Coordinates of C-alpha atoms in Angstrom, one line a residue:
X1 CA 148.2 69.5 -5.3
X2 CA 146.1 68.9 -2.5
X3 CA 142.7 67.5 -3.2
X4 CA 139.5 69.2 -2.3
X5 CA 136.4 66.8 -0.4
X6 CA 133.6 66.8 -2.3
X7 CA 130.6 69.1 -0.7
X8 CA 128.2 66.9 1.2
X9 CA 124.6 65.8 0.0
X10 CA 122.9 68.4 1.6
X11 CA 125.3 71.9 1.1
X12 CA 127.0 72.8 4.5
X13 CA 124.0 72.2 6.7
X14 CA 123.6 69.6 9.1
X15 CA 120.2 67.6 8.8
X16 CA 117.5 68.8 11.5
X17 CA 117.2 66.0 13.4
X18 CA 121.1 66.3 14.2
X19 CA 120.6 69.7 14.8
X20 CA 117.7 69.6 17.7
X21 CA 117.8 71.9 20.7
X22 CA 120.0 69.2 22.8
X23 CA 123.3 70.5 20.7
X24 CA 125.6 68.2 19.4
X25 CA 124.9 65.3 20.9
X26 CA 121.4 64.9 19.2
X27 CA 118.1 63.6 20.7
X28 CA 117.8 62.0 23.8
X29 CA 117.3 58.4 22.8
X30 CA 113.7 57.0 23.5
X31 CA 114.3 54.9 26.5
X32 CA 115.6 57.8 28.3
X33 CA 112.7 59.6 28.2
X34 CA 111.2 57.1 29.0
X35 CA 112.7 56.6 32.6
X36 CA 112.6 60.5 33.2
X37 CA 109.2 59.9 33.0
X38 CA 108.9 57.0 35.0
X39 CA 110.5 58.7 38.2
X40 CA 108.8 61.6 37.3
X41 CA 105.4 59.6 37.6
X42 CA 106.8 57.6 41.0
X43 CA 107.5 60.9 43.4
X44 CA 104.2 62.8 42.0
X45 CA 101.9 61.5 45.0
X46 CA 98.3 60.1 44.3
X47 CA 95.8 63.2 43.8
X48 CA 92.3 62.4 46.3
X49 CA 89.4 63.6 44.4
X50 CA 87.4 63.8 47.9
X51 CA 86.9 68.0 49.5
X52 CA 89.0 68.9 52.3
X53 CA 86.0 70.2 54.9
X54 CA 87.1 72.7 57.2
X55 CA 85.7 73.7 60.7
X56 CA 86.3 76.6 62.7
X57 CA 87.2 75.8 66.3
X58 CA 85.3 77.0 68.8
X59 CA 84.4 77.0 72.7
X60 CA 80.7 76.8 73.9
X61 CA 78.9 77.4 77.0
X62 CA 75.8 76.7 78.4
X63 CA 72.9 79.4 78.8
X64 CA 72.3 79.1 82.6
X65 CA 70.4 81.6 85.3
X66 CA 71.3 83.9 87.1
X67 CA 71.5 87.2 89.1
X68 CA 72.2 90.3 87.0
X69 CA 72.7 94.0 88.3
X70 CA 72.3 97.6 86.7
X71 CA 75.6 99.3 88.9
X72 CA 77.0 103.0 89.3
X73 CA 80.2 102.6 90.7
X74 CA 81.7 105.8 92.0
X75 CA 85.0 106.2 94.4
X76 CA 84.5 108.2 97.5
X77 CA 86.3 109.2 101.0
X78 CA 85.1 107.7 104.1
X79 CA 84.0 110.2 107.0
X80 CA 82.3 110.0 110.3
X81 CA 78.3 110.7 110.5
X82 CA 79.0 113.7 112.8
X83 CA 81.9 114.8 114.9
X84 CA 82.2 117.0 118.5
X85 CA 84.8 119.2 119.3
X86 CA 85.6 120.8 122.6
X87 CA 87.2 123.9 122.9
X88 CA 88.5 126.0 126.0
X89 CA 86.0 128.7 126.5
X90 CA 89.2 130.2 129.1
X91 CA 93.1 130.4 129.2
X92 CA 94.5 127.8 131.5
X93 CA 96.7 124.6 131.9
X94 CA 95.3 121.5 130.3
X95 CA 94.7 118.1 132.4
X96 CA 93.6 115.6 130.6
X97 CA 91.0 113.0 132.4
X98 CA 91.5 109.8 132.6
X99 CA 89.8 106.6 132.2
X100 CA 87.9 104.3 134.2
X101 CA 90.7 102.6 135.3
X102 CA 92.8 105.3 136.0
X103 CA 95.1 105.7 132.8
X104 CA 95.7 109.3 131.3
X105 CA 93.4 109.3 128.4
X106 CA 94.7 108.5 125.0
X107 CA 93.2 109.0 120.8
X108 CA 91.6 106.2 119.9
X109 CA 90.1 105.3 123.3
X110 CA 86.2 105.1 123.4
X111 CA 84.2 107.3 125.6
X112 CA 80.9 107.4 126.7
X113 CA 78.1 110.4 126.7
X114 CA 78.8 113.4 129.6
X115 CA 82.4 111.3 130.6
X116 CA 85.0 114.5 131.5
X117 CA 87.8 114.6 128.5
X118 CA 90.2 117.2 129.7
X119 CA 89.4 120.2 132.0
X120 CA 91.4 123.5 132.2
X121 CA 92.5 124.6 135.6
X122 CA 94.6 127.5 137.0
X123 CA 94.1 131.1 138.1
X124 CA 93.2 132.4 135.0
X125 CA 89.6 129.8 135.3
X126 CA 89.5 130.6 139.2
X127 CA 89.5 134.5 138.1
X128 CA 87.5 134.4 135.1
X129 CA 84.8 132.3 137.3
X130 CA 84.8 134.3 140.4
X131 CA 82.4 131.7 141.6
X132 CA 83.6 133.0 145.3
X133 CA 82.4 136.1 144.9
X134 CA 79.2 135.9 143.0
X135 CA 78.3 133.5 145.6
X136 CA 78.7 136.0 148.5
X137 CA 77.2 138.2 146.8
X138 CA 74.2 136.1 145.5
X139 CA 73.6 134.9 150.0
X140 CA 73.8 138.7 151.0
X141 CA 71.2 139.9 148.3
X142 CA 69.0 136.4 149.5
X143 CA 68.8 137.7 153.1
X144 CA 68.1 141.8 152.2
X145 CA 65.4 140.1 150.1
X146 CA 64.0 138.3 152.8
X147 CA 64.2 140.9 155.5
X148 CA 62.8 143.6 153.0
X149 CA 59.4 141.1 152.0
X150 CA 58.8 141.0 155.8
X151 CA 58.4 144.5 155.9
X152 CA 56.3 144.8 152.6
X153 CA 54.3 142.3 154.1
X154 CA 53.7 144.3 157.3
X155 CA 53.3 147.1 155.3
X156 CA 56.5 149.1 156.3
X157 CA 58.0 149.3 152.5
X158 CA 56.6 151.0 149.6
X159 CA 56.2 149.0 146.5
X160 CA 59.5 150.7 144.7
X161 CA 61.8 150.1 147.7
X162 CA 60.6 146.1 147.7
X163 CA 60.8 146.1 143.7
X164 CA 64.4 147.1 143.7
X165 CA 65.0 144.4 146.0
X166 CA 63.7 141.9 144.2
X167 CA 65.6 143.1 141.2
X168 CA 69.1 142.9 143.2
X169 CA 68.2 139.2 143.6
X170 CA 67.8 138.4 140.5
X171 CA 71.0 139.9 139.4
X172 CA 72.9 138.2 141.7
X173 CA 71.4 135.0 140.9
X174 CA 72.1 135.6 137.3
X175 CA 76.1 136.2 138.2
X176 CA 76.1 133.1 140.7
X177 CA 74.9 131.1 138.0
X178 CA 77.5 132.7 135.4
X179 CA 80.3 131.7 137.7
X180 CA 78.8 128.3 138.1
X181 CA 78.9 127.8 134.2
X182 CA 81.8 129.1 133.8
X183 CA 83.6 127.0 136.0
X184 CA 81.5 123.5 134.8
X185 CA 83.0 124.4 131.1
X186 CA 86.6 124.3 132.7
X187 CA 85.7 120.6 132.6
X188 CA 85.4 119.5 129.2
X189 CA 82.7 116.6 128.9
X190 CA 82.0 114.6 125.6
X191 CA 77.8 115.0 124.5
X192 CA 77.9 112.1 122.5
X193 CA 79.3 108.7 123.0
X194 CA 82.4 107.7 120.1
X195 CA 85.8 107.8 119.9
X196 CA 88.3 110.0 120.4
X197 CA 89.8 111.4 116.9
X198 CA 92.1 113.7 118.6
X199 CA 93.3 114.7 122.1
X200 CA 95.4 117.0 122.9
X201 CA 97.7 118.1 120.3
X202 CA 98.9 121.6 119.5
X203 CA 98.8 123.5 115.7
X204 CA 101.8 121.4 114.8
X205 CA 99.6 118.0 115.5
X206 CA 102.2 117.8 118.6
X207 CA 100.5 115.7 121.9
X208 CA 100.5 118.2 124.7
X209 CA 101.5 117.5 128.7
X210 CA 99.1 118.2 131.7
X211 CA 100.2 121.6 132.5
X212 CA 100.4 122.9 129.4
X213 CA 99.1 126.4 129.2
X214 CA 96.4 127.3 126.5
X215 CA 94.7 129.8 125.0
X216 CA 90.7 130.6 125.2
X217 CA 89.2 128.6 122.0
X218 CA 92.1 126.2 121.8
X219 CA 90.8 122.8 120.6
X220 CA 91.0 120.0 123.1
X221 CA 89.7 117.2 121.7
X222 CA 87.4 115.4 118.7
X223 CA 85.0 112.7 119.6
X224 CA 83.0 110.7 116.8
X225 CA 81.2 107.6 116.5
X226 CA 82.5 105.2 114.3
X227 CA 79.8 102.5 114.6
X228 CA 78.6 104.1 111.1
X229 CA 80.3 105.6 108.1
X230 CA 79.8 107.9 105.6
X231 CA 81.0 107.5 102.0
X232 CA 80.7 110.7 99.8
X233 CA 80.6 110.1 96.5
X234 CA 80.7 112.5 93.2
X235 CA 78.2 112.1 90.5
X236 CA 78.3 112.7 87.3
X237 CA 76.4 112.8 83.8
X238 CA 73.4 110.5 83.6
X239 CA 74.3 108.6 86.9
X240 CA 72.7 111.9 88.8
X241 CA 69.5 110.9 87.5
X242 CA 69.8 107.5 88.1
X243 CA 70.5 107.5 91.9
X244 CA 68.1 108.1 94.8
X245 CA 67.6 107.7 98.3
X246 CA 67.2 104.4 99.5
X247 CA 69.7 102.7 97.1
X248 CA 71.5 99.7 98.2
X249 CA 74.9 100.0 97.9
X250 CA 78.5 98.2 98.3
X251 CA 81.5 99.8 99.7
X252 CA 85.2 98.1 99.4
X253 CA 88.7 99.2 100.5
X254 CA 91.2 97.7 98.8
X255 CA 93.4 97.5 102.3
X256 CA 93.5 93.9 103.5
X257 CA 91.3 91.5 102.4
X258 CA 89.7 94.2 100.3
X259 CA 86.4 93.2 101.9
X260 CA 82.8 94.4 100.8
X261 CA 80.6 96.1 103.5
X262 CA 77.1 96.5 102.7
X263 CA 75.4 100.2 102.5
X264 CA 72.6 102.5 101.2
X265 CA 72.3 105.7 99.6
X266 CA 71.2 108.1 102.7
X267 CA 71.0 111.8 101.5
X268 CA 71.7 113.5 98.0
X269 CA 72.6 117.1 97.8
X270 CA 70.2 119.4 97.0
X271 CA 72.4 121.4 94.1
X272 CA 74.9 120.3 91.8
X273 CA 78.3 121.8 92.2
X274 CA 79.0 125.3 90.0
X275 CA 82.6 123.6 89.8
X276 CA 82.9 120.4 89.2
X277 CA 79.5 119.5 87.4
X278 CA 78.7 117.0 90.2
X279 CA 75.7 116.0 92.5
X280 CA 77.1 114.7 96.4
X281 CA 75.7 111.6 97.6
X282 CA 75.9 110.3 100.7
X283 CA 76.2 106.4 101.4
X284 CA 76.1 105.0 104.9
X285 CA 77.7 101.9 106.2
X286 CA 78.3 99.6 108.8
X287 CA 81.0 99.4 110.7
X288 CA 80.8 97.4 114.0
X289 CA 83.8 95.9 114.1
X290 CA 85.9 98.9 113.3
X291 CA 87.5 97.9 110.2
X292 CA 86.7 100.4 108.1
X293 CA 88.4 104.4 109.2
X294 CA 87.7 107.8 108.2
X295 CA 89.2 109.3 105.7
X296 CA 90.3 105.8 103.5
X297 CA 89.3 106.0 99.9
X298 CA 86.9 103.7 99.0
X299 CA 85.0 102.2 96.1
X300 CA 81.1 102.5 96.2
X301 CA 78.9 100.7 93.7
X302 CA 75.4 101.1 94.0
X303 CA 72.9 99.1 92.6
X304 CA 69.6 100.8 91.0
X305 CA 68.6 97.7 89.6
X306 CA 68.5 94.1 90.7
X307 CA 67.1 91.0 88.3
X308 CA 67.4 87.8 89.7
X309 CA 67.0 84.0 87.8
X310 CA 66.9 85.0 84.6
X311 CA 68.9 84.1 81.7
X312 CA 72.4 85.0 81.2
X313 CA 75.2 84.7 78.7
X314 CA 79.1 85.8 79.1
X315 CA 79.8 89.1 77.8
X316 CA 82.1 88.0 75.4
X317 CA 79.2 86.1 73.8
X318 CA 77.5 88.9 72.8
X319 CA 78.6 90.8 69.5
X320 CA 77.4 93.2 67.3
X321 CA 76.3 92.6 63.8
X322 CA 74.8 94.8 61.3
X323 CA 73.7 97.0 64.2
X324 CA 71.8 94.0 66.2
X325 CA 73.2 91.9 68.9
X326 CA 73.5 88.3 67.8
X327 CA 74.9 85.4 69.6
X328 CA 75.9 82.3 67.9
X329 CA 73.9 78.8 68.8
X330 CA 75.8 75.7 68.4
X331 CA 73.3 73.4 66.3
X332 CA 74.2 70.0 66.2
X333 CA 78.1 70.5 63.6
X334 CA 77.2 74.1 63.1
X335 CA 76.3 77.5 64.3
X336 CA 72.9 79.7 64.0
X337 CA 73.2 83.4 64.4
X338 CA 70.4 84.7 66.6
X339 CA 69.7 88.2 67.5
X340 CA 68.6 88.7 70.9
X341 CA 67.5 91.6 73.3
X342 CA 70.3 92.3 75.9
X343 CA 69.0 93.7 79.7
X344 CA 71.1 94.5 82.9
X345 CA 74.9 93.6 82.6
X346 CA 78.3 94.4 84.2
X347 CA 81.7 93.5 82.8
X348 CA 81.2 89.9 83.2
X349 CA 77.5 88.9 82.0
X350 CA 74.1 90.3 80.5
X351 CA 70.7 89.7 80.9
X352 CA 69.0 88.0 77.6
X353 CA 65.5 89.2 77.6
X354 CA 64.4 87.3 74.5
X355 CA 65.7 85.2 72.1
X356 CA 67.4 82.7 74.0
X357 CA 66.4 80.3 77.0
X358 CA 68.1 78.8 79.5
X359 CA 70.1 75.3 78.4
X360 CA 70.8 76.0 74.7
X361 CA 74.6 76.0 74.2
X362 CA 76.4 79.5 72.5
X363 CA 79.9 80.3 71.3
X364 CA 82.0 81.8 73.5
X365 CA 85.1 81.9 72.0
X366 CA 86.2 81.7 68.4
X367 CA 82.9 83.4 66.8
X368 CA 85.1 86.4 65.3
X369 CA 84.9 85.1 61.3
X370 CA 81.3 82.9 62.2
X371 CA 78.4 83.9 60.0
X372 CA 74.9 82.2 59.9
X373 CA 75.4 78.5 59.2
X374 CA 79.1 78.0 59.7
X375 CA 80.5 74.8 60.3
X376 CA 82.2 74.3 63.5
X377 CA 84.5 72.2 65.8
X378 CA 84.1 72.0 69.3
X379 CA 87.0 72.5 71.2
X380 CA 86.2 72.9 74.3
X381 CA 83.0 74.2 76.8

C-alpha cells in the first residue's frame, strides 16, 4: 500500500512571494532590476530647464518716397481724329492719280491738301458736264447782252426788253458754271492732308483697275491724318464722375514692345448710353512716328490724381485689423503694430498719410500670425 505525502505546512497554496505576477519563476532578483534601471537612466537624455524662445521669421523693408497715382484704367479702340471720303458725284471709269514721282497711287501712301486722288473720266462725265455747250451758250448770251445795253444806253430798248437780257445772261452763266463744277468733281482731290485708308476697292474690299466703270456715289477713297489718335473709352460706375477734360492719360498696345504713348482726356459725351450704362470719353494721342494704327485695342489709364515724394509702403504691407489698417514696425527683436491712414495706391504701393515716416523699417512678408509685440527674426529685407 502506497504511501500518501504528508500535506505541506501551508495547505495546497504556494507562499505569495513565490506566487508574484512574474509566474513561476518568481521575483526578478535585485540586481536585475537594478541594471534595467541603469540603461533605462543612460538612453533618457539630460532634460535643460532653460525656455525654448521662438521667433517668427520675417522680411522687412524700408519706408522710402515716392510717386503715387489715383488711376482709371479703361480699354478702348484706336481711331483717327476725323476721316474724308470722296465719292463719284457721276458714272464713269476710275483712274487713279499718281504720285509725285509718277507711281500709280497706293493705301497707305501720304498725300497732301488739294493733291488729285482718282478722277472719273469717260462719256458719261463729258455728257453729264456739257461744259461744251453751256459754254456756247454762256459767249452767245455775253454778246446779245452787250449789243442790247448799247441800245438801252442810246435809248432804243425799253427797260423789259433790256431786263430779259440781262436775265438770259445770268442763266447762262449759272449753267457754264454748273458744267465747270461738274467736270472739276470728275477729279477727285483730298481737302485735308493724311493718309490714304482706302483706295480703290469695290464692296467686296477688292482693289479696282484704271478703267473700271463705276457708279455715281461709289466711294473712291479715305484719307485721314494719323499724326494724332483717338482712344474711345467706356466708363462706368463711379469712374464717370471721376474723369474730366483735361486728364492726363497713358495709352499701351500690347503689340511689340507694348510701349506707353502719352495722352489726355479731350472730349466726354454729353449723355450716358440708354444701353450699356456708360459715359464715352475721348483720349487723344501722339503719334508721330506712326506706331500706333486705327482700330488696335488699346489700354488707357488715366490719372485724376498725381502725389509725388511722399511716403510709401508695398501693398502687401498693409493689412487689415479690427477694421483699421495697421502695418507692422520692426523694433529693435520685435514688432509694433501701427495703424496708419492709407492715400493714393495702385496694385503695387500706397500713399501713408500719417502714421509712418520715411526710413522706419515694416514687415513685408511673414506678418500673417504677428500681433502687437511679437518677437521676430529677420530673414531677409
Amino acid at each position: 500500500m502506497r504511501g500518501r505525502l504528508p500535506n505541506p505546512p501551508f495547505g495546497d497554496r504556494i507562499p505569495a512571494p513565490i506566487l508574484s505576477r512574474k509566474g513561476r519563476f518568481g521575483r526578478r532578483p535585485p540586481f536585475a532590476v537594478a541594471i534595467v534601471a541603469a540603461l533605462a537612466a543612460g538612453c533618457t537624455p539630460p532634460q535643460d530647464d532653460r525656455a525654448i524662445e521662438f521667433r517668427v521669421p520675417v522680411f522687412v523693408r524700408e519706408v522710402g518716397t515716392g510717386a503715387v497715382e489715383d488711376r482709371i484704367v479703361a480699354t478702348g479702340t484706336l481711331r483717327a481724329p476725323e476721316t474724308v471720303a470722296l465719292r463719284a458725284d457721276t458714272a464713269g471709269e476710275l483712274l487713279i492719280g499718281r504720285s509725285p514721282e509718277g507711281r500709280r497711287l497706293a493705301e497707305g501712301d501720304r498725300v497732301h491738301s488739294g493733291q488729285t486722288i482718282a478722277e472719273i473720266t469717260g462719256e458719261e462725265v463729258r455728257l453729264a458736264a456739257r461744259t461744251e455747250a453751256t459754254t456756247q451758250r454762256y459767249d452767245a448770251a455775253q454778246r446779245d447782252y452787250e449789243s442790247k445795253k448799247r441800245l438801252f444806253d442810246e435809248g432804243l430798248l425799253s427797260e423789259q426788253e433790256f431786263r430779259q437780257v440781262t436775265t438770259a445772261l445770268t442763266e447762262a452763266r449759272v449753267e457754264r458754271d454748273q458744267s465747270r463744277l461738274t467736270e472739276s468733281r470728275s477729279k477727285l482731290t483730298t481737302p485735308i492732308a493724311g493718309v490714304l485708308l482706302r483706295l480703290g476697292r469695290d464692296e467686296q474690299g477688292r482693289p479696282l483697275a484704271d478703267g473700271q466703270l463705276i457708279k455715281q456715289g461709289f466711294e473712291v477713297a479715305q484719307i485721314a491724318p494719323l499724326g494724332n489718335l483717338v482712344a474711345d473709352v467706356d466708363l462706368v460706375g463711379p469712374d464717370v464722375a471721376r474723369v474730366h477734360e483735361g486728364l492726363p492719360a497713358r495709352v499701351r498696345h500690347e503689340a511689340g514692345d507694348a510701349e506707353t504713348f502719352e495722352g489726355r482726356v479731350v472730349r466726354l459725351a454729353p449723355t450716358i448710353d440708354a444701353v450699356t450704362r456708360t459715359l464715352r470719353a475721348e483720349v487723344a494721342v501722339a503719334n508721330p512716328d506712326g506706331r500706333l494704327r486705327p482700330g488696335m485695342f488699346v489700354e488707357v489709364t488715366m490719372v485724376a490724381e498725381r502725389r509725388e515724394g511722399v511716403p510709401v509702403v508695398p501693398r502687401e504691407a498693409l493689412v487689415e485689423r479690427g477694421g483699421r489698417k495697421v502695418v507692422f514696425v520692426l523694433r529693435g527683436q520685435q514688432v509694433d503694430r501701427r495703424e496708419v491712414v492709407a492715400g493714393l495706391g495702385d496694385d503695387d504701393v500706397v500713399e501713408i498719410r500719417q502714421g509712418l515716416a520715411a526710413g522706419e523699417r515694416i514687415v513685408v512678408r511673414g506678418l500673417e500670425t504677428l500681433t502687437d509685440g511679437t518677437r521676430v527674426q529677420v530673414s531677409g529685407s
